[in-house]
Short mmCIF file of C-alpha atoms in Angstrom, two decimals:
data_model
loop_
_atom_site.label_atom_id
_atom_site.label_comp_id
_atom_site.label_asym_id
_atom_site.label_seq_id
_atom_site.Cartn_x
_atom_site.Cartn_y
_atom_site.Cartn_z
CA ASN G 23 119.06 83.76 112.61
CA ALA G 24 116.61 86.64 112.64
CA GLY G 25 116.37 88.92 109.65
CA VAL G 26 115.70 92.63 109.73
CA MET G 27 112.93 93.29 112.23
CA GLN G 28 110.59 96.22 111.85
CA ASN G 29 107.77 97.25 114.10
CA PRO G 30 105.01 97.99 114.13
CA ARG G 31 103.79 96.29 110.98
CA HIS G 32 100.89 98.70 110.68
CA LEU G 33 100.59 102.14 112.23
CA VAL G 34 97.61 104.48 112.11
CA ARG G 35 98.03 108.09 113.13
CA ARG G 36 95.81 111.15 112.98
CA ARG G 37 97.08 114.28 111.28
CA GLY G 38 99.40 116.19 113.58
CA GLN G 39 100.48 113.20 115.66
CA GLU G 40 103.95 111.69 115.75
CA ALA G 41 104.95 108.38 114.17
CA ARG G 42 107.88 106.30 115.41
CA LEU G 43 109.08 103.41 113.28
CA ARG G 44 111.63 100.95 114.64
CA CYS G 45 114.17 98.78 112.90
CA SER G 46 116.59 96.20 114.26
CA PRO G 47 119.15 95.21 111.61
CA MET G 48 120.37 91.71 111.00
CA LYS G 49 122.92 90.50 113.50
CA GLY G 50 126.36 91.81 112.64
CA HIS G 51 125.08 94.46 110.22
CA SER G 52 126.09 98.01 110.99
CA HIS G 53 124.74 99.75 107.88
CA VAL G 54 121.08 100.72 108.03
CA TYR G 55 118.97 102.31 105.31
CA TRP G 56 115.42 103.64 105.33
CA TYR G 57 113.26 103.67 102.21
CA ARG G 58 109.74 104.86 101.49
CA GLN G 59 107.37 103.19 99.04
CA LEU G 60 104.28 104.92 97.73
CA PRO G 61 101.53 102.78 96.16
CA GLU G 62 102.43 101.33 92.76
CA GLU G 63 105.97 102.71 92.96
CA GLY G 64 109.45 101.50 93.72
CA LEU G 65 111.35 102.26 96.87
CA LYS G 66 112.87 105.71 97.35
CA PHE G 67 115.97 106.17 99.45
CA MET G 68 115.58 108.33 102.55
CA VAL G 69 118.57 107.98 104.86
CA TYR G 70 121.66 105.88 105.48
CA LEU G 71 123.03 105.43 108.99
CA GLN G 72 125.78 103.64 110.80
CA LYS G 73 125.95 103.31 114.56
CA GLU G 74 125.50 106.78 116.08
CA ASN G 75 126.10 108.47 112.72
CA ILE G 76 123.94 109.74 109.91
CA ILE G 77 125.97 109.13 106.77
CA ASP G 78 123.56 110.47 104.18
CA GLU G 79 120.13 111.97 104.66
CA SER G 80 119.78 113.41 101.17
CA GLY G 81 116.47 111.61 100.63
CA MET G 82 114.83 112.83 103.83
CA PRO G 83 112.31 115.66 103.72
CA LYS G 84 113.89 118.72 105.35
CA GLU G 85 111.20 119.12 107.96
CA ARG G 86 109.38 116.79 110.34
CA PHE G 87 111.49 113.72 109.52
CA SER G 88 114.47 112.50 111.55
CA ALA G 89 116.36 109.26 111.99
CA GLU G 90 118.77 107.84 114.48
CA PHE G 91 120.73 104.65 115.07
CA PRO G 92 121.96 104.74 118.65
CA LYS G 93 124.81 102.73 120.06
CA GLU G 94 122.31 100.50 121.82
CA GLY G 95 118.89 99.64 120.47
CA PRO G 96 117.10 99.84 117.16
CA SER G 97 117.20 102.48 114.50
CA ILE G 98 114.26 104.88 114.73
CA LEU G 99 112.58 106.83 111.95
CA ARG G 100 110.53 109.62 113.46
CA ILE G 101 107.89 111.66 111.67
CA GLN G 102 106.50 114.61 113.56
CA GLN G 103 103.12 116.23 112.85
CA VAL G 104 102.18 113.67 110.25
CA VAL G 105 100.14 114.67 107.21
CA ARG G 106 98.09 112.52 104.82
CA GLY G 107 100.93 112.58 102.28
CA ASP G 108 103.12 110.67 104.74
CA SER G 109 100.94 107.59 104.27
CA ALA G 110 103.22 104.98 102.72
CA ALA G 111 105.14 101.81 103.43
CA TYR G 112 108.47 102.47 105.15
CA PHE G 113 111.14 99.84 104.73
CA CYS G 114 114.33 99.43 106.68
CA ALA G 115 117.26 97.52 105.23
CA SER G 116 120.62 96.49 106.58
CA SER G 117 123.86 95.50 104.97
CA LEU G 118 126.97 93.76 106.19
CA LEU G 119 129.26 95.92 104.10
CA SER G 120 128.98 99.20 102.31
CA GLY G 121 129.08 99.20 98.53
CA GLY G 122 130.26 96.31 96.42
CA ARG G 123 128.53 92.99 96.41
CA SER G 124 126.75 93.16 99.71
CA PRO G 125 123.00 93.10 99.17
CA LEU G 126 120.56 95.03 101.30
CA HIS G 127 118.30 92.81 103.36
CA PHE G 128 114.90 94.31 103.97
CA GLY G 129 112.45 94.10 106.81
CA ASN G 130 108.75 93.52 106.23
CA GLY G 131 108.04 97.23 106.34
CA THR G 132 105.78 99.47 108.39
CA ARG G 133 102.60 100.61 106.70
CA LEU G 134 101.75 104.07 107.96
CA THR G 135 98.23 105.37 107.45
CA VAL G 136 97.46 108.97 108.34
CA THR G 137 93.78 109.69 108.83
CA ALA Y 19 117.43 110.78 83.79
CA GLN Y 20 116.19 107.52 85.25
CA LYS Y 21 118.96 105.43 86.70
CA ILE Y 22 116.96 102.22 86.51
CA THR Y 23 114.31 101.66 83.85
CA GLN Y 24 111.85 98.81 83.87
CA THR Y 25 109.71 99.14 80.76
CA GLN Y 26 107.12 96.46 81.54
CA PRO Y 27 104.59 97.71 84.09
CA GLY Y 28 102.77 94.38 83.97
CA MET Y 29 103.13 90.92 82.45
CA PHE Y 30 100.85 87.89 82.16
CA VAL Y 31 102.60 84.55 81.67
CA GLN Y 32 101.34 80.97 81.52
CA GLU Y 33 102.51 78.69 84.27
CA LYS Y 34 105.67 76.68 83.40
CA GLU Y 35 106.77 79.15 80.75
CA ALA Y 36 110.02 81.09 81.06
CA VAL Y 37 109.78 84.80 81.84
CA THR Y 38 112.15 87.63 81.06
CA LEU Y 39 111.82 90.87 83.00
CA ASP Y 40 113.64 93.80 81.46
CA CYS Y 41 115.94 96.22 83.25
CA THR Y 42 118.25 98.87 81.85
CA TYR Y 43 120.44 101.11 83.94
CA ASP Y 44 122.45 104.28 83.66
CA THR Y 45 125.73 104.88 85.46
CA SER Y 46 129.13 106.36 84.78
CA ASP Y 47 130.73 104.19 87.46
CA GLN Y 48 132.93 101.29 86.39
CA SER Y 49 132.16 99.38 89.58
CA TYR Y 50 128.55 98.74 90.46
CA GLY Y 51 126.17 96.01 91.45
CA LEU Y 52 122.77 95.06 90.09
CA PHE Y 53 120.11 93.40 92.22
CA TRP Y 54 116.67 91.95 91.73
CA TYR Y 55 114.07 91.87 94.48
CA LYS Y 56 110.67 90.23 94.62
CA GLN Y 57 107.77 91.81 96.47
CA PRO Y 58 104.75 89.52 96.86
CA SER Y 59 101.34 90.85 97.81
CA SER Y 60 102.22 90.38 101.48
CA GLY Y 61 104.65 93.29 101.04
CA GLU Y 62 108.07 92.05 102.08
CA MET Y 63 111.11 92.62 99.86
CA ILE Y 64 112.94 89.41 99.03
CA PHE Y 65 116.47 89.49 97.60
CA LEU Y 66 116.73 87.21 94.55
CA ILE Y 67 119.99 87.64 92.70
CA TYR Y 68 123.06 89.85 92.32
CA GLN Y 69 125.35 90.69 89.40
CA GLY Y 70 128.59 92.64 89.79
CA SER Y 71 129.84 94.83 86.99
CA TYR Y 72 133.13 92.93 86.87
CA ASP Y 73 131.58 89.47 86.98
CA GLU Y 74 132.39 87.65 83.79
CA GLN Y 75 129.62 85.12 84.04
CA ASN Y 76 125.90 85.72 84.33
CA ALA Y 77 124.61 85.15 87.84
CA THR Y 78 122.31 82.21 88.52
CA GLU Y 79 120.31 81.26 91.63
CA GLY Y 80 118.09 78.25 91.18
CA ARG Y 81 115.36 79.15 88.69
CA TYR Y 82 116.60 82.75 88.51
CA SER Y 83 119.31 83.91 86.15
CA LEU Y 84 120.47 87.33 85.14
CA ASN Y 85 121.12 88.12 81.49
CA PHE Y 86 123.81 90.75 81.91
CA GLN Y 87 124.78 92.73 78.82
CA LYS Y 88 127.22 95.35 80.00
CA ALA Y 89 127.64 97.21 76.72
CA ARG Y 90 123.88 97.61 76.46
CA LYS Y 91 123.60 98.39 80.18
CA SER Y 92 120.91 95.82 80.62
CA ALA Y 93 120.38 93.28 83.40
CA ASN Y 94 117.29 91.26 82.58
CA LEU Y 95 115.95 88.73 85.06
CA VAL Y 96 115.01 85.33 83.64
CA ILE Y 97 112.74 83.01 85.58
CA SER Y 98 112.65 79.50 84.20
CA ALA Y 99 109.61 77.22 84.54
CA SER Y 100 107.40 79.83 86.16
CA GLN Y 101 105.15 78.87 89.07
CA LEU Y 102 101.98 80.41 90.46
CA GLY Y 103 103.98 81.54 93.49
CA ASP Y 104 106.13 83.71 91.25
CA SER Y 105 103.28 86.20 90.91
CA ALA Y 106 104.59 89.39 92.51
CA MET Y 107 106.18 92.76 91.85
CA TYR Y 108 109.78 92.53 90.72
CA PHE Y 109 112.21 95.38 91.23
CA CYS Y 110 115.58 95.91 89.60
CA ALA Y 111 118.05 97.96 91.65
CA MET Y 112 121.58 99.28 91.34
CA ARG Y 113 124.27 100.00 93.87
CA GLU Y 114 127.06 102.28 92.70
CA ALA Y 115 130.51 102.38 94.19
CA SER Y 116 130.88 106.12 93.92
CA SER Y 117 131.02 108.06 97.13
CA GLY Y 118 128.02 109.39 98.94
CA GLY Y 119 125.84 107.58 101.39
CA GLY Y 120 122.76 107.65 99.26
CA ALA Y 121 124.72 106.21 96.40
CA ASP Y 122 125.86 103.52 98.77
CA GLY Y 123 122.30 102.36 99.04
CA LEU Y 124 120.16 101.09 96.23
CA THR Y 125 118.38 102.93 93.45
CA PHE Y 126 115.22 101.11 92.43
CA GLY Y 127 113.23 100.91 89.24
CA LYS Y 128 109.45 101.26 89.31
CA GLY Y 129 108.93 97.54 89.09
CA THR Y 130 107.13 94.97 86.93
CA HIS Y 131 103.96 93.33 88.12
CA LEU Y 132 104.19 89.68 87.06
CA ILE Y 133 101.09 87.50 87.08
CA ILE Y 134 101.43 83.79 86.44
CA GLN Y 135 98.27 82.22 85.05
CA PRO Y 136 97.39 78.53 85.48
#
């Protein structure tokens, strides 16, 4: 009964490179959310996806960031041309239902370091 | 305005004492949910407890209970008989029923760093 799986756990990239973060939701969950956590802060919403659809990307930076949740395979958060300010922990969460009582179940996060 | 306010950046508590972590929220929705998550130093986010806005009784899960005061818009987490393993960051979060994908996710407070001392 696997939980939300994120990989890699740690990712180091040089400035200007691309970062790809993967997330497999819990079995049966079709709602996926990406959050970013800066040191000493809470999680900030980035994007909400369902299979093949971006529902809300209001928390995503307008440039360099993109997300997808294809019909087959994990959800991917992609950061192009990374900068030092992108260094953070990125958490993926999934939910059985939207709204209401259904909690979000989080993965262990990917810690991105940009050197 | 902050949607979720956690006023205690850090707390030190003696082992076996009860702990109350404060959380106040701001919403105009009638239907919403309140969640508490624990984040130990290893970094994962662990779901602890949920309270729905229409729930008449305070939620309880083992040593965790939620002191829900709707009129005051507060949802404090109470940990009874604290243990050393309770040392962690604790985040209060809200999920509103109003439309909009971002609103369908969670809004988090800045967290309280709880340290249990032997």
